[in-house]
Coordinates of C-alpha atoms in Angstrom, one line a residue:
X1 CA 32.0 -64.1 -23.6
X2 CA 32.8 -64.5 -27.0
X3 CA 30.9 -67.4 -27.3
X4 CA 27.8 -66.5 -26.2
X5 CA 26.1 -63.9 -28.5
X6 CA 24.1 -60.7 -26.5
X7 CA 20.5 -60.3 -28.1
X8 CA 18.4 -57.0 -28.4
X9 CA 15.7 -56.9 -25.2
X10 CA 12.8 -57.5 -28.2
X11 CA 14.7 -60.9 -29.3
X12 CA 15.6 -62.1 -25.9
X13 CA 12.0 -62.7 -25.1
X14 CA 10.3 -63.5 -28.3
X15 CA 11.1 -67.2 -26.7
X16 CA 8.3 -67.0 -24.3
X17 CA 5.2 -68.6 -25.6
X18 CA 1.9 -68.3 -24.9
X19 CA 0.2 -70.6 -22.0
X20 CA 3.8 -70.3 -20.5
X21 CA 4.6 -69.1 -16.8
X22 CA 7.0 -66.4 -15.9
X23 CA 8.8 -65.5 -12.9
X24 CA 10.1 -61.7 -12.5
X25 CA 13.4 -61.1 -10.6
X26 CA 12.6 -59.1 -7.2
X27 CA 13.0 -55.7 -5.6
X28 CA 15.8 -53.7 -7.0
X29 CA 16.7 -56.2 -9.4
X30 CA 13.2 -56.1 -11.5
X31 CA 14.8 -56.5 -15.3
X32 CA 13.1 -53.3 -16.3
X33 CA 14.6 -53.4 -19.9
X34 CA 13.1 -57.1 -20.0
X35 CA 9.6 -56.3 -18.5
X36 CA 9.1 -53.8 -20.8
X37 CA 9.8 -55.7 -24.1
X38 CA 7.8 -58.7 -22.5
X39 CA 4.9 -56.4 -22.0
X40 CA 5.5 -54.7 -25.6
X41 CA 4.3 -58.4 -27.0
X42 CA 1.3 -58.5 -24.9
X43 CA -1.2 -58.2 -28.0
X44 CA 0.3 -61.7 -29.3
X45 CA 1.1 -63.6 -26.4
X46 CA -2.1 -65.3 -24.2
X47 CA -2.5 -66.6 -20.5
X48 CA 0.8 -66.3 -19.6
X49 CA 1.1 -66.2 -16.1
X50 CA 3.7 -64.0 -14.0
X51 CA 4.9 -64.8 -11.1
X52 CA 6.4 -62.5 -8.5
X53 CA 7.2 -61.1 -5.2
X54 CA 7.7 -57.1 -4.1
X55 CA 9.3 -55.6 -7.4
X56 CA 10.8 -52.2 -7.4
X57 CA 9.7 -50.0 -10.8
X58 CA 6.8 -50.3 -13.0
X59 CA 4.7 -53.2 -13.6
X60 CA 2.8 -52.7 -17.3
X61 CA 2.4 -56.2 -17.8
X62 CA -0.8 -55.6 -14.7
X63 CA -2.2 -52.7 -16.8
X64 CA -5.9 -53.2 -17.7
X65 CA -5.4 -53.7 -21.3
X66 CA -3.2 -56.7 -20.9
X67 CA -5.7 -58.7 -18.8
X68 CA -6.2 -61.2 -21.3
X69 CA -2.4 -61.6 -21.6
X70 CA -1.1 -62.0 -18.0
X71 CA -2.3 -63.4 -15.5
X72 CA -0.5 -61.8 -12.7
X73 CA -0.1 -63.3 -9.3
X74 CA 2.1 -61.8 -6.7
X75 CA 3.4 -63.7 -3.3
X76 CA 4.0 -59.8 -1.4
X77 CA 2.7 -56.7 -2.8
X78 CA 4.2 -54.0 -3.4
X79 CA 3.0 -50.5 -4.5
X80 CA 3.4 -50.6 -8.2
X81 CA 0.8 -53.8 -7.7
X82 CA -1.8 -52.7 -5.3
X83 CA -4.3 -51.3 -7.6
X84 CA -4.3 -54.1 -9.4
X85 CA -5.1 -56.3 -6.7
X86 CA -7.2 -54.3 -5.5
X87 CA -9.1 -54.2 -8.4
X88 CA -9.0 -57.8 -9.6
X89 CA -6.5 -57.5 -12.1
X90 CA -4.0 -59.7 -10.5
X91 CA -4.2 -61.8 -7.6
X92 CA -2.6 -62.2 -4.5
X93 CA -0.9 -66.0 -2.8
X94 CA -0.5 -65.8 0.5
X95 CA 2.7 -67.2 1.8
X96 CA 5.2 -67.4 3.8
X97 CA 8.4 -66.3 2.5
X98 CA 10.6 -69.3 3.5
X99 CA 8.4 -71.2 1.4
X100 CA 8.5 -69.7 -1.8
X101 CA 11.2 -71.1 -3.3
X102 CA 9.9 -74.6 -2.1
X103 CA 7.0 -73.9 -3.9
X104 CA 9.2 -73.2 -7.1
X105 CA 11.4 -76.4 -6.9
X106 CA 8.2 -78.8 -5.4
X107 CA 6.5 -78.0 -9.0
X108 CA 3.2 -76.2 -6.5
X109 CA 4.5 -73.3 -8.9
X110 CA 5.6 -74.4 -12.1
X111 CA 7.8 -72.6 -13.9
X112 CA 8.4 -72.0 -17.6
X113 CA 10.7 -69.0 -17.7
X114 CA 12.8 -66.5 -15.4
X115 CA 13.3 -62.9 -16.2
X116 CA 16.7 -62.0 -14.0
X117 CA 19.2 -58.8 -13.8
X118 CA 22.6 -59.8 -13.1
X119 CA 26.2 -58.7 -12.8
X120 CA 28.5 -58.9 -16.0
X121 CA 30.7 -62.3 -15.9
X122 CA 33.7 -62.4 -14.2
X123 CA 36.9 -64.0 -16.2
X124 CA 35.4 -67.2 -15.4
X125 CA 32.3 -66.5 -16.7
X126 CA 30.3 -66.5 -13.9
X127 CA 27.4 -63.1 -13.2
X128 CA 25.7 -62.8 -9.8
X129 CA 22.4 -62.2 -8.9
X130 CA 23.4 -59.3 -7.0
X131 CA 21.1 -57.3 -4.7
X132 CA 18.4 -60.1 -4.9
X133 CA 18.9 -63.6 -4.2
X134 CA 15.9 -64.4 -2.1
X135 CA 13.6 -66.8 -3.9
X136 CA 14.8 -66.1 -7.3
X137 CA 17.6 -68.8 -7.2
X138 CA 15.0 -71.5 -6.9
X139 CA 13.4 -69.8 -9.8
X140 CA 16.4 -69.9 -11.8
X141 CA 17.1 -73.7 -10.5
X142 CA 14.0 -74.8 -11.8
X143 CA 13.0 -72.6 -14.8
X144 CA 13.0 -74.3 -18.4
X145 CA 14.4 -70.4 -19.9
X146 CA 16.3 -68.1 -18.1
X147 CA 16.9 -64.7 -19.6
X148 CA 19.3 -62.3 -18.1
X149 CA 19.8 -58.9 -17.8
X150 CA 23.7 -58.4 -18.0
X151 CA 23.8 -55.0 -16.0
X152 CA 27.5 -53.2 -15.5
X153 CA 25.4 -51.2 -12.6
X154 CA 24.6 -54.7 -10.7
X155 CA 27.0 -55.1 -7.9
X156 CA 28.5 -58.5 -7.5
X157 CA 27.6 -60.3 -4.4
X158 CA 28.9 -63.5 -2.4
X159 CA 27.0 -66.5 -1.6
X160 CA 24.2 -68.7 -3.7
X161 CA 23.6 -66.3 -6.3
X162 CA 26.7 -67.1 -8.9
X163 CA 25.4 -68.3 -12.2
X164 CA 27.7 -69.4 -15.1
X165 CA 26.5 -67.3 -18.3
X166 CA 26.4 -70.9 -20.1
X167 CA 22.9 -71.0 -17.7
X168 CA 21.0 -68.1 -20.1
X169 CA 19.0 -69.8 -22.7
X170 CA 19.7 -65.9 -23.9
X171 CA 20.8 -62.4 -22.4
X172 CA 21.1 -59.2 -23.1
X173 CA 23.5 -56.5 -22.2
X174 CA 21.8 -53.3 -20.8
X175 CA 23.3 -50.7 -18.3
X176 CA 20.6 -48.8 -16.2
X177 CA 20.9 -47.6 -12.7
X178 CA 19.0 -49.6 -9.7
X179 CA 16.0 -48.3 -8.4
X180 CA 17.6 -46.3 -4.9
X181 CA 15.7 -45.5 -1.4
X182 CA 16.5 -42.6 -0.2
X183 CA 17.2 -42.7 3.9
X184 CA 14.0 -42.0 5.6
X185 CA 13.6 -39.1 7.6
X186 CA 13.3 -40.3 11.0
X187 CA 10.5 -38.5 13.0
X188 CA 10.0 -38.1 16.8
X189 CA 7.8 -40.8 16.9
X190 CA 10.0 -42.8 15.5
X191 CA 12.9 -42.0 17.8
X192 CA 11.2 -42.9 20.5
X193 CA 9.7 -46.4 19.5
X194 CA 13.9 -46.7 18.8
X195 CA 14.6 -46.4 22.2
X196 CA 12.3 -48.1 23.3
X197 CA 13.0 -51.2 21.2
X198 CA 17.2 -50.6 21.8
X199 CA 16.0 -51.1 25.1
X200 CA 15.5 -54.8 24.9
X201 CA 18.0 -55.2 22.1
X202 CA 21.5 -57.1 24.4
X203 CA 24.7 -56.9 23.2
X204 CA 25.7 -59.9 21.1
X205 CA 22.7 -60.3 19.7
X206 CA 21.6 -60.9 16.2
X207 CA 19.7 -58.8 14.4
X208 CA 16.7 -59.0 11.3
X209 CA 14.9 -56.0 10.5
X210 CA 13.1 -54.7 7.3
X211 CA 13.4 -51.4 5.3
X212 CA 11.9 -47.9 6.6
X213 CA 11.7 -45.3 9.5
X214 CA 11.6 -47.5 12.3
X215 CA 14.0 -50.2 11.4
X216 CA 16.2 -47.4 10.7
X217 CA 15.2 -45.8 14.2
X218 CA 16.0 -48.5 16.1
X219 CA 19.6 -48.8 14.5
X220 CA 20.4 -45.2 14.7
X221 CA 19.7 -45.6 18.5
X222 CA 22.2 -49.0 19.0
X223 CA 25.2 -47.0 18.9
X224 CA 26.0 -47.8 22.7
X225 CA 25.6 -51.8 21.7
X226 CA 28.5 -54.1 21.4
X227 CA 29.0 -57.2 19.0
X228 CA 25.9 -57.1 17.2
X229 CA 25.7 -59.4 14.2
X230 CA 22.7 -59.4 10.9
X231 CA 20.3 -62.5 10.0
X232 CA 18.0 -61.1 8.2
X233 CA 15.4 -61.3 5.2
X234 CA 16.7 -58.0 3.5
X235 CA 18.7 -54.8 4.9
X236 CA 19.3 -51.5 3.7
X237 CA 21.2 -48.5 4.7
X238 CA 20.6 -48.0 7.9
X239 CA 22.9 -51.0 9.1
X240 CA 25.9 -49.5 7.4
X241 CA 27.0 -46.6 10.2
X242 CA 27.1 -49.5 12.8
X243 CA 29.3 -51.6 10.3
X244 CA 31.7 -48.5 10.1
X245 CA 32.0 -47.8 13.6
X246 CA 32.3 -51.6 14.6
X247 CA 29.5 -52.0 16.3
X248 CA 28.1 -54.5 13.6
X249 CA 30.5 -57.2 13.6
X250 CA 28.7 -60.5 13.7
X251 CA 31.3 -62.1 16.4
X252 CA 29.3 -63.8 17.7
X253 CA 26.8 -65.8 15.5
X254 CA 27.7 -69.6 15.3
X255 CA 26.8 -69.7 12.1
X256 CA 28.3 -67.6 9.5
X257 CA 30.5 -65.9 11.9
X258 CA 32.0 -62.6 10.9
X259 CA 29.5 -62.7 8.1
X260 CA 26.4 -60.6 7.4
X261 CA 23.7 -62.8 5.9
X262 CA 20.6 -62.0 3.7
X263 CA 18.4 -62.6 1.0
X264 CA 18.2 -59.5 -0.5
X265 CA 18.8 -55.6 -0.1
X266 CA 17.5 -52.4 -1.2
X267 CA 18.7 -49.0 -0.4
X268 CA 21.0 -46.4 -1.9
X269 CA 23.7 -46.7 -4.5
X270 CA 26.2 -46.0 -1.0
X271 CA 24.6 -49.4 0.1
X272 CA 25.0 -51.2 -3.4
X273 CA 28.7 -50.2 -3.9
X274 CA 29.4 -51.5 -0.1
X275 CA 28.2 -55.3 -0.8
X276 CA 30.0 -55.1 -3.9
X277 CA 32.5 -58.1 -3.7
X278 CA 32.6 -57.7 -0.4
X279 CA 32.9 -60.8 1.2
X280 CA 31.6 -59.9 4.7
X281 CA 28.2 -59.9 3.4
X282 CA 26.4 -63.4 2.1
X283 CA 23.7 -63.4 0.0
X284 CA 21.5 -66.7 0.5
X285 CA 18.8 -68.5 -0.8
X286 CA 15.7 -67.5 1.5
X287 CA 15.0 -70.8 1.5
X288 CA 17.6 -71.1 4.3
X289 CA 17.7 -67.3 5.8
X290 CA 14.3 -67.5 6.4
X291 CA 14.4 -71.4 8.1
X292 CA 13.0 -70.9 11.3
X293 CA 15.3 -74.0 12.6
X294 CA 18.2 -72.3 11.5
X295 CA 17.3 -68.6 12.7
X296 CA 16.4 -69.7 16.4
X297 CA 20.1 -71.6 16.8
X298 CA 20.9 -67.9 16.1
X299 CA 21.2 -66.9 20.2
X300 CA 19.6 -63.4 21.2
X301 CA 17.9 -63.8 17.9
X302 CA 16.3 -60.2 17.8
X303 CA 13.5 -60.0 15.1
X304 CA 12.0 -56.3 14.6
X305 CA 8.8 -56.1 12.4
X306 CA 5.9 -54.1 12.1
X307 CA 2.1 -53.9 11.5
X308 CA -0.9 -52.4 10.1
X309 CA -2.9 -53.0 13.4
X310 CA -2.8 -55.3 16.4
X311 CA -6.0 -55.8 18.4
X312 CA -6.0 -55.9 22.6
X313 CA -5.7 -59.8 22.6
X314 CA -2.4 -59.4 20.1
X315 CA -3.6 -60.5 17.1
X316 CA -1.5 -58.9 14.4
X317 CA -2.8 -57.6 11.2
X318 CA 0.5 -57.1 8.4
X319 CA -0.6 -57.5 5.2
X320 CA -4.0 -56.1 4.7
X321 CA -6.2 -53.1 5.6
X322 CA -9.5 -54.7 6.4
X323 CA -10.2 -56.5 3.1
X324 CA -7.6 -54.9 1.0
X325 CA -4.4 -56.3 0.5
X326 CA -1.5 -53.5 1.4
X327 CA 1.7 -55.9 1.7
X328 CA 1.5 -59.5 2.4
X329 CA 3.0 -62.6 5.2
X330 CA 6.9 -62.1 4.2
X331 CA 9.2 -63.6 6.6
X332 CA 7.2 -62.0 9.3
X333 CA 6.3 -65.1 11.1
X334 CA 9.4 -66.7 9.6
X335 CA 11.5 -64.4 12.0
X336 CA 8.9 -64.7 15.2
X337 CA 8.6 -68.1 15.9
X338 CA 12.8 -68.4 15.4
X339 CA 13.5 -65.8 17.4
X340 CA 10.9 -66.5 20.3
X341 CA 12.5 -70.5 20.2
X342 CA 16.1 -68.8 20.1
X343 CA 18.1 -69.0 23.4
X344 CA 17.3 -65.5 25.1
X345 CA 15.6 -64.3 21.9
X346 CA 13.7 -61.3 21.3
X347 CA 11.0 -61.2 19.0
X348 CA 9.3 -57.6 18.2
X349 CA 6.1 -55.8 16.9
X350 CA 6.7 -52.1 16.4
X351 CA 4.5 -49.4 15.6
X352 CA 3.6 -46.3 16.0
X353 CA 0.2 -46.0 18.2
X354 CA -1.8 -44.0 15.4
X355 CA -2.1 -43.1 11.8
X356 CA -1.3 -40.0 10.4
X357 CA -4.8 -39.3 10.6
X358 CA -4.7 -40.1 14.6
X359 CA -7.1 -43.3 13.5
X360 CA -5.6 -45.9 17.0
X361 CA -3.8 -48.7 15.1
X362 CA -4.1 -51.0 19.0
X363 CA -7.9 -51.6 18.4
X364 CA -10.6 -53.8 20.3
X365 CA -11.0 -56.2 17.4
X366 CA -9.3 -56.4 14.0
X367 CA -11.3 -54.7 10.8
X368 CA -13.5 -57.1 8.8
X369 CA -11.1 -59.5 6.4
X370 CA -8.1 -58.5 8.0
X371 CA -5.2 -61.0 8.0
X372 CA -3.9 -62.5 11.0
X373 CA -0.3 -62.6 9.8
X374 CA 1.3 -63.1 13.4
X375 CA -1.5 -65.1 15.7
X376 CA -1.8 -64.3 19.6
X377 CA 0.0 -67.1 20.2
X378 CA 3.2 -66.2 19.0
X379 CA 3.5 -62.1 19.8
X380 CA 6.1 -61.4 22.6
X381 CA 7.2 -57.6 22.8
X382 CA 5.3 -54.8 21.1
X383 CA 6.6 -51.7 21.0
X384 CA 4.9 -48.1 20.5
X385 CA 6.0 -44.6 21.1
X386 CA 5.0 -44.9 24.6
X387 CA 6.7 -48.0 26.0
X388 CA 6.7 -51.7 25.0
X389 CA 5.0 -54.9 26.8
X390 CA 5.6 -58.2 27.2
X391 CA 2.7 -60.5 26.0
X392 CA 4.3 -63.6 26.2
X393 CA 2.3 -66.0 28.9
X394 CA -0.3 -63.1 29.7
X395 CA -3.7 -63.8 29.6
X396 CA -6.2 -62.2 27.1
X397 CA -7.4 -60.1 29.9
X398 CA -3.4 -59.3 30.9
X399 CA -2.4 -58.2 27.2
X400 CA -5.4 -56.0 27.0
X401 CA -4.2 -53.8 30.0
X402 CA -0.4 -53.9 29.0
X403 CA -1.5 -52.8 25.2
X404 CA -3.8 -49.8 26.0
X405 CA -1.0 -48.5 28.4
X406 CA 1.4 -48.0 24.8
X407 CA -1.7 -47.0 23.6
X408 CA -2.2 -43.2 22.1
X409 CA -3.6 -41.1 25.2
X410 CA -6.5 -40.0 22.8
X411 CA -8.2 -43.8 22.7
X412 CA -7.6 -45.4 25.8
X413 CA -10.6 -44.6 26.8
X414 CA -12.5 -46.0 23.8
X415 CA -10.4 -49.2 24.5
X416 CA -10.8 -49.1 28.0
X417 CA -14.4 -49.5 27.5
X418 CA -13.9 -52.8 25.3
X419 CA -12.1 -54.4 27.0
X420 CA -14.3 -54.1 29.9
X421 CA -17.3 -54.9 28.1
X422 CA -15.5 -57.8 26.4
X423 CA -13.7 -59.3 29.7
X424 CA -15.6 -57.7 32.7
X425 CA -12.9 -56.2 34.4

């Protein structure tokens, strides 16, 4: 590295310009140090545009006072950006996650600049991406300025995200430690949409599932399986216990065999230290991960994923409560459609029935300006804390009976009655 000189964060990014576009490095690999002295230039820089996906940390750049600075818009929100969306202070682009870096290298995006965290060089000069490879390669593939983030904290991960250091138009060399989630506590609900989702889960299948309670409830309860392997957007630690004990072993996937596969991870420092140049685990352009023609060659393809609401015809609402935007499309319908083409695959809706404040989240229509991130069309099992249904070839008529029997007991009634007055029977 002697050649190539580390600057201080407030001279790393005193190259952006004005008028230019940014893209932020995503989830646990947000460049904190980097955001922060980007944002610190906001009263001299104008319409700069950040792009983004979920980020992990703060996000002062979509304060209120730097409005006429940034102009922030997000592909998934997280919640460090929901007020602001919510508000009009940034904007929302709906997409689906497989096509975000396309978007990137087609130009539909442009971009001027990437702001990255990565691992310190190896002897060959070479830094991954680490925990988040997802769309950001394409960013860094087509960005005019990449600025890094060399961070000793970063663990070094196998697949597309190896950069040589000779790529930073300039970097910096800042140790911090990586935003952690905690394990969720997993409550009875929970455990029981597990089981019932385990239930359908075959040995040998492959497995994508997303971060919280109920991904992690349906792995603790997989224990019995055999030969399960992982194809998934992102993981965290809930897959490790079934790595350990063997049950995870990805035998039988014809692609990438023996090999867990994602596009990024977020979890505890337990889960950063195990992908750590380890080369069982592959992190991939989403790009690819998320390619529905290459998840459904994936046989037993088993995608879990859940929901905000899902009316009594199966339309399902994922990104948005009514009009306001809560997440966004991810690889949601990415991971459907290949897993419903897959040979014997499984694709999976699971939620729990109600809200914490015992509001039904099966309803007889969807609220006003609620997304449809997953149409009728495509929903096959859904899964609640009292059972889980088959939609696939019913009728609208059909689903609406098979959903208000994993309804909550408390609004069958109320759902009863719609359906009735909405199908006569």
């Amino acid at each position: 590295m002697s050649q190539y000189q580390s600057k201080s964060p407030k001279e790393a990014v005193s190259i952006i310009k004005s008028g230019e576009s940014i893209y932020i490095h995503t989830a646990g690999a947000a460049p904190q140090a980097l955001i922060n002295a980007l944002t610190d230039r906001g009263d001299e820089l104008k319409d700069v545009t950040i792009y983004g996906l979920h980020t992990e940390g703060a996000a002062p750049y979509a304060d209120e006072k730097y409005t006429n600075s940034f102009n922030v818009k997000v592909l998934f929100v997280g919640p460090n950006m929901r007020p602001a969306i919510n508000e009009g202070r940034a904007e929302f682009i709906p997409s689906f996650l497989s096509e975000v870096p396309l978007m990137f290298r087609s130009g539909v995006l442009p971009l001027d600049v990437a702001l990255i965290q990565v691992s310190p060089p190896d002897k060959h000069g070479f830094c991954s991406l680490g925990i988040s490879v997802d769309a950001t390669k394409a960013a860094v593939d087509v960005a005019k300025k990449v600025i890094a983030q060399i961070n000793p904290k970063m663990p070094r991960t196998h697949g597309d995200g190896l950069l040589h250091i000779s790529k930073f138009d300039t970097f910096i060399e800042y140790e911090a430690d990586l935003p952690e989630i905690p394990p969720h506590e997993i409550s009875d609900v929970e455990k029981q949409i597990g089981r019932h989702v385990s239930g359908v889960i075959e040995d040998g299948a492959t497995l994508q599932m997303g971060i919280g309670a109920i991904p992690d409830a349906v792995l603790s309860c997989l224990n019995g399986h055999k030969d399960l392997g992982v194809h998934t957007e992102m993981f965290s630690d809930g897959i490790l216990p079934l790595v350990e004990s063997g049950v995870i072993n990805n035998k039988f996937k014809p692609r990438h065999p023996g090999i867990i596969v994602s596009g990024f991870l977020l979890g505890s420092r337990k889960l950063y230290d195990f992908v750590d140049d380890n080369p069982g685990v592959r992190m991939l352009d989403i790009q690819y991960v998320n390619d529905t023609s290459v998840i459904r060659k994936l046989p037993k393809m088993t995608s879990i994923n859940s929901a905000i609401e899902i009316d009594i015809t199966g339309q399902v609402c994922a990104d948005s409560i009514g009009t306001k935007i809560y997440s966004g499309v991810g690889g949601q319908m990415d991971f459907i459609r290949g897993a419903s083409l897959s040979q014997g695959g499984r694709p999976i809706i699971a939620l729990s029935s109600t809200t914490l404040k015992n509001v039904s989240k099966i309803v007889p229509t969807l609220k006003t300006g609620a997304g449809v991130v997953t149409t009728r069309a495509h929903v096959h099992y859904v899964a609640t804390e009292f059972g889980i249904v088959n939609l696939y070839g019913k009728s609208l008529r059909e689903r609406a009976k098979l959903l208000i029997d994993i309804a909550h007991p408390d609004h069958k009634e109320e759902l009863e009655k719609a359906a009735f007055e909405r199908f006569r029977t």
